[in-house]
Short mmCIF file of C-alpha atoms and ligand atoms in Angstrom, two decimals:
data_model
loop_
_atom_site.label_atom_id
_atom_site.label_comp_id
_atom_site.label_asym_id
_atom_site.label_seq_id
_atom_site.Cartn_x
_atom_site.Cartn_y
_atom_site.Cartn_z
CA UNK A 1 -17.58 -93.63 -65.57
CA UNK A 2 -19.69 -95.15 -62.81
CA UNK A 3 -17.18 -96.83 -60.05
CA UNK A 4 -19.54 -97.92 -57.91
CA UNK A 5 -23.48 -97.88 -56.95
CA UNK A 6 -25.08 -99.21 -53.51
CA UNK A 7 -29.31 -98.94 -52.28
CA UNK A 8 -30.00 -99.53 -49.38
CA UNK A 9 -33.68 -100.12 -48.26
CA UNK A 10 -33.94 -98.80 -51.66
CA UNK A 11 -36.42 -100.54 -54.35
CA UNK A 12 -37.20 -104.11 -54.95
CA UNK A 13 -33.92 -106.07 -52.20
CA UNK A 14 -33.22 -104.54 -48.94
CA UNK A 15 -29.61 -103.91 -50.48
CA UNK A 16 -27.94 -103.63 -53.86
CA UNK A 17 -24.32 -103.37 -54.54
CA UNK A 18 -22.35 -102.81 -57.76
CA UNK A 19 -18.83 -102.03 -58.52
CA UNK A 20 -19.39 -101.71 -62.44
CA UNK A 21 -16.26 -102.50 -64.89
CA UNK A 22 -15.15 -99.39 -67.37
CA UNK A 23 -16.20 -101.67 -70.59
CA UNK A 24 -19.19 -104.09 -70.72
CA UNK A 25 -21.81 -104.94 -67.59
CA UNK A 26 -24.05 -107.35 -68.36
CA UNK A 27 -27.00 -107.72 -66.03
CA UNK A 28 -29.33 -110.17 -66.16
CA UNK A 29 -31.82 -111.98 -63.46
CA UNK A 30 -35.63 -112.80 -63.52
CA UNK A 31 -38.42 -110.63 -64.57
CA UNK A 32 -39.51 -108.33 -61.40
CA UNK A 33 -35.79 -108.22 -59.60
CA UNK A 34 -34.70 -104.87 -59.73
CA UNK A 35 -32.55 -104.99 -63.58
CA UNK A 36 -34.63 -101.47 -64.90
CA UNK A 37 -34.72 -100.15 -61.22
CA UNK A 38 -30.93 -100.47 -61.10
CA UNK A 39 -30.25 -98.82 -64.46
CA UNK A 40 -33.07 -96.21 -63.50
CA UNK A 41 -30.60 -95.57 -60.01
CA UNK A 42 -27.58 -95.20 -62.55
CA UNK A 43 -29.12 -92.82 -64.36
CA UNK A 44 -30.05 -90.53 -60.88
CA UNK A 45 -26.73 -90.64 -59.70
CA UNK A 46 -25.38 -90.11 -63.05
CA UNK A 47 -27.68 -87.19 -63.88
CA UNK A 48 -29.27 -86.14 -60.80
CA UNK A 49 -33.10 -86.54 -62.34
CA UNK A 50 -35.47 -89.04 -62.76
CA UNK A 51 -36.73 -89.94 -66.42
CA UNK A 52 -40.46 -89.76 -64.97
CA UNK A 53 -39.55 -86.11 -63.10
CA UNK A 54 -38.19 -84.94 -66.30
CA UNK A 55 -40.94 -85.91 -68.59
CA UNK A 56 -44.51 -86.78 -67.21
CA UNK A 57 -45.59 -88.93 -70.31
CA UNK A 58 -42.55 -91.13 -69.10
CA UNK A 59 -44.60 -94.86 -68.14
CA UNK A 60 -41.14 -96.23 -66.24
CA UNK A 61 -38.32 -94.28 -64.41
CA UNK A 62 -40.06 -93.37 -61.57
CA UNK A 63 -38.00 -91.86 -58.33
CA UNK A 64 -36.76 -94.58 -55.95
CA UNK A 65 -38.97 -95.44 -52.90
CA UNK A 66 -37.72 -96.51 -49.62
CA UNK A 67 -38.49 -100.56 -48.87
CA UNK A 68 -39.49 -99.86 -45.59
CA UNK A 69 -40.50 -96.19 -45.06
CA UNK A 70 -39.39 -96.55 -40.99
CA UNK A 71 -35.34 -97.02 -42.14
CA UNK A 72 -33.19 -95.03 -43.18
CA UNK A 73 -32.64 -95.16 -46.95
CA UNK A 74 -30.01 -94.29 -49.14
CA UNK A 75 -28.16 -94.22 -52.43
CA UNK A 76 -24.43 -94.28 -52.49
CA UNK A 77 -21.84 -93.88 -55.33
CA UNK A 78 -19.17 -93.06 -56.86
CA UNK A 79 -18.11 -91.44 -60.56
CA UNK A 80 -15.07 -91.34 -62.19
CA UNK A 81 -14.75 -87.77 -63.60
CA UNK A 82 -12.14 -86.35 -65.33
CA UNK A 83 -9.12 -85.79 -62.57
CA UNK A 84 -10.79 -87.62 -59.56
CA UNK A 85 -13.85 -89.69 -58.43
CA UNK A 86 -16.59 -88.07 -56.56
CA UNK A 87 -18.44 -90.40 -53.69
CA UNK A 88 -21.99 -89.06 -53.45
CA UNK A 89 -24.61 -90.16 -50.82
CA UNK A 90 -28.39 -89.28 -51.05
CA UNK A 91 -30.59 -90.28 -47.76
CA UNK A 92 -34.55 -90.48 -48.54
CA UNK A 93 -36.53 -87.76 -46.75
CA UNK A 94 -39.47 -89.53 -45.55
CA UNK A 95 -41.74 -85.94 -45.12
CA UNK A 96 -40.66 -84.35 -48.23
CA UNK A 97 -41.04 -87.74 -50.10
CA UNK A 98 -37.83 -86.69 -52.12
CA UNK A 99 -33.93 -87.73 -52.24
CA UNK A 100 -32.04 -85.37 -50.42
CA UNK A 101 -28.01 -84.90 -51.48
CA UNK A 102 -25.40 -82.11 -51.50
CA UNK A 103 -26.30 -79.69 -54.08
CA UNK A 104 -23.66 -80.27 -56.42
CA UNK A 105 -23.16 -80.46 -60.37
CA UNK A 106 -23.18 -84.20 -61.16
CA UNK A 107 -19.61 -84.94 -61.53
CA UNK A 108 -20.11 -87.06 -64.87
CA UNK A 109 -17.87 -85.46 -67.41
CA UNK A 110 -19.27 -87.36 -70.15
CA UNK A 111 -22.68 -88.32 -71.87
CA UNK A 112 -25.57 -90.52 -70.45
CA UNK A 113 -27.54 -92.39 -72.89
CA UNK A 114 -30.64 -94.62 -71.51
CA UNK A 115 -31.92 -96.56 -73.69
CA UNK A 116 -35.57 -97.72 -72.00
CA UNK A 117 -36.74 -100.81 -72.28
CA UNK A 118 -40.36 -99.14 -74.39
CA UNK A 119 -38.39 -97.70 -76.82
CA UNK A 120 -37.96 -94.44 -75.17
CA UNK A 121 -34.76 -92.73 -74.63
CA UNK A 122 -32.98 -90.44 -72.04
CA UNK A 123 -29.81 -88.26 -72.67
CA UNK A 124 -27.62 -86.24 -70.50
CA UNK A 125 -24.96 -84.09 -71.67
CA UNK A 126 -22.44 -81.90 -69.42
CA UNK A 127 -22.57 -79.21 -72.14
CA UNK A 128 -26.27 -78.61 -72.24
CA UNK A 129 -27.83 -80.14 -68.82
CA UNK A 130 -26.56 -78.89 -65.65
CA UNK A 131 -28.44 -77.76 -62.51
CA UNK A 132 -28.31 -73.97 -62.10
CA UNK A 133 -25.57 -72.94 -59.68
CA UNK A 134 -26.79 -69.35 -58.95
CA UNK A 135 -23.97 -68.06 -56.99
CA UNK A 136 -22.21 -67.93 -60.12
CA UNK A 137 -25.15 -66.52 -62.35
CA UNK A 138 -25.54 -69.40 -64.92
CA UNK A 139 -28.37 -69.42 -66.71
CA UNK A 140 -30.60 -72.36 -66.06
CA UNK A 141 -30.23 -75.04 -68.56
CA UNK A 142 -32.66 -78.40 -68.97
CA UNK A 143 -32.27 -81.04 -66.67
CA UNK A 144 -32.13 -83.83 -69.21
CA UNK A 145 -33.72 -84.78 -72.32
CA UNK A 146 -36.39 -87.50 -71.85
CA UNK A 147 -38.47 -88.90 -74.88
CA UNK A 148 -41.01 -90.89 -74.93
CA UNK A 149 -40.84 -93.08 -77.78
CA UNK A 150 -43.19 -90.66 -79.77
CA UNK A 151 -41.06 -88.02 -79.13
CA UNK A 152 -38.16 -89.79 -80.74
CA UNK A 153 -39.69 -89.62 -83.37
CA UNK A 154 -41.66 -86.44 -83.64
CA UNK A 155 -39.91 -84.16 -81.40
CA UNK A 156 -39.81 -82.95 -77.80
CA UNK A 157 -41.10 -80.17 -76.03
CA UNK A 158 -40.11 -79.10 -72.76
CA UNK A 159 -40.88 -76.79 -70.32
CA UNK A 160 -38.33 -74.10 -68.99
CA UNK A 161 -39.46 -71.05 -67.27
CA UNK A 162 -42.61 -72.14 -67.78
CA UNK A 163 -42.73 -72.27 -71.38
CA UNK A 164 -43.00 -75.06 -73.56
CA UNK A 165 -39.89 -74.72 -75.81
CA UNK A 166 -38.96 -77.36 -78.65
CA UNK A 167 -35.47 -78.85 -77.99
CA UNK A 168 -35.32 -81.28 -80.33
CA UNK A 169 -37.25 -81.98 -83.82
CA UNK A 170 -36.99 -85.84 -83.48
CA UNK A 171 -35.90 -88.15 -86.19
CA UNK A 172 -38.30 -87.97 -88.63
CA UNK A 173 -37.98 -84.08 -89.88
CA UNK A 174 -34.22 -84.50 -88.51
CA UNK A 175 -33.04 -86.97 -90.15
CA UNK A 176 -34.72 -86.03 -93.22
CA UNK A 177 -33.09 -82.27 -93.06
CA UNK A 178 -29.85 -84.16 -92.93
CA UNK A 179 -30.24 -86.55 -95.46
CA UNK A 180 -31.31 -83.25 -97.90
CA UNK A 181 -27.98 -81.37 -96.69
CA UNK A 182 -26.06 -84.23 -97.34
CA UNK A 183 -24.40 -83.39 -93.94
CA UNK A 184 -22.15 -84.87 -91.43
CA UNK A 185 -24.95 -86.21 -89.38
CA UNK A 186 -26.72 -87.83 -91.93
CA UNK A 187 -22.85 -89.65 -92.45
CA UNK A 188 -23.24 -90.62 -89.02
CA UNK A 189 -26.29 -92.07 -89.18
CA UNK A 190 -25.64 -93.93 -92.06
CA UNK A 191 -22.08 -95.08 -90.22
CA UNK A 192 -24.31 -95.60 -86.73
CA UNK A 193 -26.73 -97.69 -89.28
CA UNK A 194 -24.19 -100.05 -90.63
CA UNK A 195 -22.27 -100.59 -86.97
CA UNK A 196 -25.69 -101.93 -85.48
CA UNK A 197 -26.45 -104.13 -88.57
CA UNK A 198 -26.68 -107.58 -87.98
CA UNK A 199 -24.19 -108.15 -90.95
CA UNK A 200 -22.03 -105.93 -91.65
CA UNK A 201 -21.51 -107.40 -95.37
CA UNK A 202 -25.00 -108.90 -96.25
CA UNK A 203 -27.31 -107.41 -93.94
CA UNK A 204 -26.67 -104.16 -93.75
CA UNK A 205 -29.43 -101.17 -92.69
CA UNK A 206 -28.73 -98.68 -95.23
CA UNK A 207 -30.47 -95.20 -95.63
CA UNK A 208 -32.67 -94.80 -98.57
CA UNK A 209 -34.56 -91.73 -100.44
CA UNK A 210 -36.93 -89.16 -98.92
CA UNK A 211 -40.46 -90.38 -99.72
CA UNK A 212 -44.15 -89.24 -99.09
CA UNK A 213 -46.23 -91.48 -97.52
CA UNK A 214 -49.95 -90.06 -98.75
CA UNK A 215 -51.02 -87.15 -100.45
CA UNK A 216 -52.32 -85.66 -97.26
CA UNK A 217 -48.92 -86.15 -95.31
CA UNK A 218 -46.54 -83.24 -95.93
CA UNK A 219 -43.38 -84.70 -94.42
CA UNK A 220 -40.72 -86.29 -96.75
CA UNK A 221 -40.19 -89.54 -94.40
CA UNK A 222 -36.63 -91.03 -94.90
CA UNK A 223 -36.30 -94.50 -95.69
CA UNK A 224 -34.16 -97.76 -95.30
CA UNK A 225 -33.15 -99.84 -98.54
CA UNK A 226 -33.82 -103.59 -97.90
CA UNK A 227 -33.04 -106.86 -99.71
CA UNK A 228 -36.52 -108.09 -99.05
CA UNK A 229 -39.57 -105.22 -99.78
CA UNK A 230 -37.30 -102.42 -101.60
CA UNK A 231 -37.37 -99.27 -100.12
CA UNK A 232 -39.48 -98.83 -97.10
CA UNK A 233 -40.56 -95.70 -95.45
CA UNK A 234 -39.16 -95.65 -92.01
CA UNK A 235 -42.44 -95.64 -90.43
CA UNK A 236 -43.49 -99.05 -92.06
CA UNK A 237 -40.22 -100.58 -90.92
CA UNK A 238 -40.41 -103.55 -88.42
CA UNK A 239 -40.08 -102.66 -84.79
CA UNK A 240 -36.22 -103.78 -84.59
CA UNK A 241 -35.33 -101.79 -87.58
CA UNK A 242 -37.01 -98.80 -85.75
CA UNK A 243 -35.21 -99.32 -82.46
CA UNK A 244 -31.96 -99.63 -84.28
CA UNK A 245 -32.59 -96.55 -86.18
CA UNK A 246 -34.41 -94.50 -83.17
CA UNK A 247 -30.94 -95.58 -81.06
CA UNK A 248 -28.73 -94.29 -84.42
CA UNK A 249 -30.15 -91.22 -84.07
CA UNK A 250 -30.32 -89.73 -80.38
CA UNK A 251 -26.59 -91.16 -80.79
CA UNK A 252 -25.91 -89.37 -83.62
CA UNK A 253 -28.55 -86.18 -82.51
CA UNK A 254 -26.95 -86.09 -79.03
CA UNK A 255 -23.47 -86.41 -79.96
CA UNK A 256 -23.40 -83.83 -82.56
CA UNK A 257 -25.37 -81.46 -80.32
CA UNK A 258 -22.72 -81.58 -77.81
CA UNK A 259 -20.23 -80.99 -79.87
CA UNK A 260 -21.70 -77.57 -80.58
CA UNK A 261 -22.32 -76.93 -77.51
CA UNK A 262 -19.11 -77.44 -76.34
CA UNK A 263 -17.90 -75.39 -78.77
CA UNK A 264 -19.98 -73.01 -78.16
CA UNK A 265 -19.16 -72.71 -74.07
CA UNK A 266 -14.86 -73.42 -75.09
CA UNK A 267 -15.75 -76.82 -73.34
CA UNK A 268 -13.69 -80.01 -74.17
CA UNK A 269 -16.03 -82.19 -76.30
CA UNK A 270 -16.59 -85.18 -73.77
CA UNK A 271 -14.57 -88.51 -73.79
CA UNK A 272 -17.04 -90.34 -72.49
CA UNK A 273 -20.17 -92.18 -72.60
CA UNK A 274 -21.82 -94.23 -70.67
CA UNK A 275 -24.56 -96.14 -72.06
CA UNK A 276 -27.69 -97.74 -69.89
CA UNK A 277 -29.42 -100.02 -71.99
CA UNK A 278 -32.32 -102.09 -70.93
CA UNK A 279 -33.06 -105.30 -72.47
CA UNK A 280 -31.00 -104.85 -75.19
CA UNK A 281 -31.81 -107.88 -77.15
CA UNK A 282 -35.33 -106.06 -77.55
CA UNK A 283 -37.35 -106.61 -81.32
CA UNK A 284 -34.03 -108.48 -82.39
CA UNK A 285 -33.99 -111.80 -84.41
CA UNK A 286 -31.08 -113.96 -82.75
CA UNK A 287 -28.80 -113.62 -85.64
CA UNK A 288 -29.21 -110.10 -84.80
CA UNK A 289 -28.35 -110.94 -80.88
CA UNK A 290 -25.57 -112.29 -81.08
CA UNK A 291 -23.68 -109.10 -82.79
CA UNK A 292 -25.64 -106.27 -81.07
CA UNK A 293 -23.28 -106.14 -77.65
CA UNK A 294 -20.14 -106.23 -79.82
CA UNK A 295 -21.57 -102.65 -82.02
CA UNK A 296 -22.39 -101.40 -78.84
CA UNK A 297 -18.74 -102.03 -77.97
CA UNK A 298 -17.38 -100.37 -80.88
CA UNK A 299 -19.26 -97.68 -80.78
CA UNK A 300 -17.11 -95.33 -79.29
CA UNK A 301 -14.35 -95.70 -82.44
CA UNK A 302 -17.13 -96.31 -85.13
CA UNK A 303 -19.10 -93.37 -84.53
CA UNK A 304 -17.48 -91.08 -81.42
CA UNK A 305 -13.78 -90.99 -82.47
CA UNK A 306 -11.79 -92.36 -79.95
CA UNK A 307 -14.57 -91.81 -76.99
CA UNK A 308 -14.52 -94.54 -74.18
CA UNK A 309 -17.70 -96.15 -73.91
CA UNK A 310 -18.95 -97.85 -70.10
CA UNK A 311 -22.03 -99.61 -70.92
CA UNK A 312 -24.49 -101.13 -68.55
CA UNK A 313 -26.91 -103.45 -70.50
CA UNK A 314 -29.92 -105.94 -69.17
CA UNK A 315 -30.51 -108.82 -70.96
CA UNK A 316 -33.30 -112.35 -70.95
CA UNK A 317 -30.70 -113.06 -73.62
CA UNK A 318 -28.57 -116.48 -73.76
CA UNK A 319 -27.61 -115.28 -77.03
CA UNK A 320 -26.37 -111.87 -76.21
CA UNK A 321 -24.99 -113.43 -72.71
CA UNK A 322 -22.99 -116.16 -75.23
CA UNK A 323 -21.94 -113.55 -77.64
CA UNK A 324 -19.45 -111.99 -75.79
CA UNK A 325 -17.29 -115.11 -75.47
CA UNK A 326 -14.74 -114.35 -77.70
CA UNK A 327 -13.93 -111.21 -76.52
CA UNK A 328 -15.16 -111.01 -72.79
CA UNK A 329 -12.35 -109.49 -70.83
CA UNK A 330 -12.15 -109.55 -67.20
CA UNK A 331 -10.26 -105.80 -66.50
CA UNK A 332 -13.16 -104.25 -68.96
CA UNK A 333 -16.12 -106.46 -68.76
CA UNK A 334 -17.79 -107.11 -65.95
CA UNK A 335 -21.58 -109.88 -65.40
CA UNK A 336 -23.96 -108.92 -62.42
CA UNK A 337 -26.68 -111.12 -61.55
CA UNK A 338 -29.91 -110.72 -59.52
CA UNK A 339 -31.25 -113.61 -57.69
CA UNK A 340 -33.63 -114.97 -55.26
CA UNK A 341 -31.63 -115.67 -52.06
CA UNK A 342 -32.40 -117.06 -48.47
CA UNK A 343 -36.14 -117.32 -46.97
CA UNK A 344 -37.99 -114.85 -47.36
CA UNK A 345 -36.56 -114.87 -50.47
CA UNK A 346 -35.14 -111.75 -51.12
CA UNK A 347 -33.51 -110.72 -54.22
CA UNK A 348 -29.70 -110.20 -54.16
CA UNK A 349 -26.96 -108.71 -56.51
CA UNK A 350 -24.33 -110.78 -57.71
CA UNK A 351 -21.11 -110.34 -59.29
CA UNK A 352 -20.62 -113.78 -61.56
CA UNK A 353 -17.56 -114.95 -62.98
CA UNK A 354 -17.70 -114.88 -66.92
CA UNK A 355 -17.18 -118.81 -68.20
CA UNK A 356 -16.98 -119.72 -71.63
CA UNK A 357 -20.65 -121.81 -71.97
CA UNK A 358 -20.17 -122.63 -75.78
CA UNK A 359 -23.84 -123.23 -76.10
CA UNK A 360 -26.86 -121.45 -75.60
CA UNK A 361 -28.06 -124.29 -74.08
CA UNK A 362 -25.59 -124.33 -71.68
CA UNK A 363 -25.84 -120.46 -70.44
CA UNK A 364 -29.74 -121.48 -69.64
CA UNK A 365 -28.58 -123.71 -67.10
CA UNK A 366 -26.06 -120.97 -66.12
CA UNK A 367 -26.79 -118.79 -62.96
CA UNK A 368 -27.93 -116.11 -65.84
CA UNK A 369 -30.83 -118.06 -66.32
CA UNK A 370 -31.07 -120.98 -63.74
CA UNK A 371 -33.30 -123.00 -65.95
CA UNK A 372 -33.13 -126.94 -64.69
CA UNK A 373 -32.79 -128.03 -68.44
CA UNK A 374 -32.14 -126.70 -71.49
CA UNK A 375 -34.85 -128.51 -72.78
CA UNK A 376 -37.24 -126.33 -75.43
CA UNK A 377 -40.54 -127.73 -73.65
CA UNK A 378 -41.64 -127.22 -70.08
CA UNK A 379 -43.10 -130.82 -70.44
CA UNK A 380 -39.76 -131.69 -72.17
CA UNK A 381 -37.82 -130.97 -68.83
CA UNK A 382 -40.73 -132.13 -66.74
CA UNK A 383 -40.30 -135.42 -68.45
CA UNK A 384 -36.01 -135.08 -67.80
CA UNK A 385 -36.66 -134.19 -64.03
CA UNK A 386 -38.90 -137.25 -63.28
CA UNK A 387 -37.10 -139.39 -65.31
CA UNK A 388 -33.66 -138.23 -63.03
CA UNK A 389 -35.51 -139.08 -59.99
CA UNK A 390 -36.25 -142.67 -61.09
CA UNK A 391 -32.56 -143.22 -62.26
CA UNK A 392 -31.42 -142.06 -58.51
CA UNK A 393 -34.60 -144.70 -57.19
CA UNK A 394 -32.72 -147.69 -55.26
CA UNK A 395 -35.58 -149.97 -56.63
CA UNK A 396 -38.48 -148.00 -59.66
CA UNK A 397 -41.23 -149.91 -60.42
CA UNK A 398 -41.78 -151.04 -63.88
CA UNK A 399 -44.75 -149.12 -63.81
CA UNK A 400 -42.97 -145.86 -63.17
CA UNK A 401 -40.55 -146.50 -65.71
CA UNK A 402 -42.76 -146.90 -68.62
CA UNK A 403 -44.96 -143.90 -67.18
CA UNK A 404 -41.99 -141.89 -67.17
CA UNK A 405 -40.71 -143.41 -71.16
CA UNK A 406 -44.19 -142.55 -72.47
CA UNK A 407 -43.67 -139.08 -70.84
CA UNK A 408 -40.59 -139.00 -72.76
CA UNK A 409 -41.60 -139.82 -76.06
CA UNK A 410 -44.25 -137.37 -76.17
CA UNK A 411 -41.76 -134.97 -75.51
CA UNK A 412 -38.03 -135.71 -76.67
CA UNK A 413 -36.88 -135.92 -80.17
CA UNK A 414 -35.31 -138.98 -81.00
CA UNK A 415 -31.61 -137.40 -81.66
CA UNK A 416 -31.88 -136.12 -77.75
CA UNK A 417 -29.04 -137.21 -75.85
CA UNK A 418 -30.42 -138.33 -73.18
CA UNK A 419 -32.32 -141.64 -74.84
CA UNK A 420 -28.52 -143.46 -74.60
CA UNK A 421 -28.63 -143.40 -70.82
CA UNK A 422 -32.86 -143.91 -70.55
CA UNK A 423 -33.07 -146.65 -73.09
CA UNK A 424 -30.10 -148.89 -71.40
CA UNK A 425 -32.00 -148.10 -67.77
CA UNK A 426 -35.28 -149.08 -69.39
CA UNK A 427 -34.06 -152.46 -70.75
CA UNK A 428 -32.10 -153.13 -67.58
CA UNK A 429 -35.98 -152.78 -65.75
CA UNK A 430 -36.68 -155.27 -68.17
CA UNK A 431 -39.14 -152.14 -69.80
CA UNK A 432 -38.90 -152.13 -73.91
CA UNK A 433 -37.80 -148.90 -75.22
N1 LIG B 1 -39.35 -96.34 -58.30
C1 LIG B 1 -39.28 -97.45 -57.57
N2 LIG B 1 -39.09 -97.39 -56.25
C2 LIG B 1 -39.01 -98.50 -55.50
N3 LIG B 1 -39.10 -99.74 -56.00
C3 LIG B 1 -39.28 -99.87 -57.32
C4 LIG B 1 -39.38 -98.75 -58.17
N4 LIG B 1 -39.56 -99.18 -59.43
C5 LIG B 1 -39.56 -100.51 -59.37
N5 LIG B 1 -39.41 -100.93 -58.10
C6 LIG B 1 -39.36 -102.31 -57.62
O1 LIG B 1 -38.64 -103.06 -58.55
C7 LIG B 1 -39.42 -104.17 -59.00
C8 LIG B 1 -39.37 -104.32 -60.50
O2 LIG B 1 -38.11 -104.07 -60.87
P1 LIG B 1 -37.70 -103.91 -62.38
O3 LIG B 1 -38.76 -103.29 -63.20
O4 LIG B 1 -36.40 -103.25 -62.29
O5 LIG B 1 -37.56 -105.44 -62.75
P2 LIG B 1 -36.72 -106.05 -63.92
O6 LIG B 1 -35.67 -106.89 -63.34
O7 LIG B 1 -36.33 -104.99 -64.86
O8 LIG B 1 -37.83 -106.99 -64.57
P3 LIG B 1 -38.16 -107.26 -66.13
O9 LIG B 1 -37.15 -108.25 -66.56
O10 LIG B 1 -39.56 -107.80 -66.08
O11 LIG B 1 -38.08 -105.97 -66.85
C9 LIG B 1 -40.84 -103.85 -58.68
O12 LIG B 1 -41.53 -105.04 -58.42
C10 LIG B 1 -40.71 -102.96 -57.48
O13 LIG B 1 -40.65 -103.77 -56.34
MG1 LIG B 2 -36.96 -104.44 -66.69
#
């Protein structure tokens, strides 16, 4: 589990602190302040790679760069492994342009799932990624799988000893291997399917027959039933079926390659995960929102067994930000939230207490979102703000006042609440409404 995580002079804010919860951390704050930096710094300290240094077709997970080159930078944390925590600290070498740390084994005991932002995916496992420790002869293992989101789906190469070996055949001919041994995995897909469904009674994602797609195209390509267009091919699905499914199956590919890998080295199969996941309402209609968090949640029972899950999720989402409410709880779940603090604005990392908001309207006016209104329009809440202003005037002109009222109409529905309190100042101005 991470325990704690602090930059400093480190990426987009001169300083970042986080002292994530074992549960749920939600993270949210406007585009450009640091959310997928932060979770790409988890992943480092968690792994001790960079998605990007691990696979060049990588477009995001770049290695950390100082703020300001002239300072000293580093990256601080702290893991919870399996008897004790481990405090690491990593100080930026300006001439070798590289992180520099005490050569250790990362002390995660667990797995590290990523899931990017672009639909590609990193995973780190203790029984098959490990840096070589040579005074005791181990052979050198991978540093981490990183896919692209082609590679998800088609497979990944990688290079060791320079070599290009495959270590991993990607969904498509995996999933379809499974479904045709009517094995395990392709239970566990199916069971990973139905957990991330956005209904688990009448809208559930359920596996469907092998099928060829053309003549020319060898593959048998597994499918999804649907209520709506039958059986479609997994490759015609819509882009949040195929982010669903892509995230069933490194969970379901990495999890049961551990397991025989641990077997294989008399290791303890892992009891935990930790999950990164960026912008996790990504593809997903809002029904679909507002019940994604809570699979994610029970992941660890549905599919894992019993494993504890820490998950660190970003999120523009009022809807996935609301749908926590009923179960947010303060000793497991934790909200961070990036701002833009002081002058020069810089952005800053804030622990937020969890309120229930009730509404989605109501978290966009939250410090999740800091929107002025929750208003649909821009003009909408244009119209609101001006017409606040003239309600705090000492004296409007009438002028103003119907200004402002035509603004209004053209933008307010009739039903919204604010007409009781506009139409009684109007008539009071001696305006008609
Ligand atoms: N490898 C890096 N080293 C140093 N700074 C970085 C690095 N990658 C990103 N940044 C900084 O972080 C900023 C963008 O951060 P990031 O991509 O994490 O934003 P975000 O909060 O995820 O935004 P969005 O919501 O648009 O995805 C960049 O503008 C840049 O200043
Ligand atoms: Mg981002």
């Amino acid at each position: 589990m991470l325990e704690y995580l602090k930059l400093d002079n480190v990426g987009p804010a001169p300083r970042m602190e986080i002292t994530p919860s074992p549960r749920l951390n939600l993270l949210t704050g406007d585009n450009g302040l640091g959310k997928s930096f932060l979770l790409d710094t988890a992943w480092w300290v968690l792994t001790g790679h960079w998605p990007r240094d691990v696979n060049s077709g990588m477009t995001t997970g770049f290695p950390a760069r100082p703020v300001d080159p002239g300072k000293t930078a580093t990256i601080s944390s702290r893991i919870r492994g399996k008897t004790k925590s481990y405090e690491r600290k990593a100080t930026y070498s300006r001439s070798g342009e590289a992180w520099v740390k005490k050569r250790a084994r990362p002390g995660m005991p667990g797995l590290v799932v990523y899931a990017h932002a672009n639909g590609s995916f990193s995973v780190w496992d203790p029984a098959r990624n490990y840096w070589r420790d040579q005074e005791n002869g181990e052979e050198e293992r991978l540093s981490a799988y990183v896919f692209s989101e082609a590679e998800v789906w088609d497979g990944l190469w990688q290079e060791s000893n320079g070599r290009s070996v495959p270590v991993c055949n990607g969904l498509l001919l995996h999933w379809a291997h499974w479904i045709d041994a009517n094995n395990d995995n392709a239970r566990a897909m199916a069971t990973a399917l139905s957990a991330l469904s956005p209904n688990k009674e009448s809208e559930v994602i359920r596996p469907g027959p092998l099928l060829r797609l053309t003549i020319r195209d060898g593959r048998d390509i597994p499918s999804i039933e649907t209520s709506y267009a039958g059986v479609v091919p997994i490759l015609h699905a819509s882009a949040g079926i195929r982010r669903v499914c892509a995230l069933a199956y490194i969970l379901t590919w990495a999890w049961s390659e551990h397991r025989i890998a641990a077997e294989r080295r008399g290791d303890e199969i892992a009891s935990q995960i930790i999950m990164l996941f960026d912008e996790v309402e990504s593809h997903l209609h809002p029904r679909w929102q507002r019940t994604i968090l809570g699979a994610l949640r029970d992941l660890g029972d549905t599919l894992f067994g019993g494993v504890d899950i820490q998950l660190l999720a970003s999120t523009h989402s009022p809807l996935v930000m609301a749908s926590a409410e009923p179960w947010f709880d303060p000793d497991k779940d934790a909200w961070f939230d990036l701002d833009l603090e002081g002058n020069p604005p810089e952005a800053k990392l804030r622990p937020r207490p969890y309120t229930l908001h009730g509404t989605v309207g109501s978290w966009l006016t939250s410090k999740a979102f800091d929107l002025a209104t929750d208003r649909s329009s821009v003009q909408a809440e244009n119209a609101i703000l001006r017409a606040r202003k003239i309600l705090r005037e000492s004296n409007p002109s009438l002028d103003d006042v119907m200004d402002t009222h035509r603004e209004l109409r053209a933008a307010l529905p009739d039903v919204d609440a604010f007409w009781v309190r506009w139409n009684a100042f109007v008539e009071s101005r001696g305006g008609t409404p």
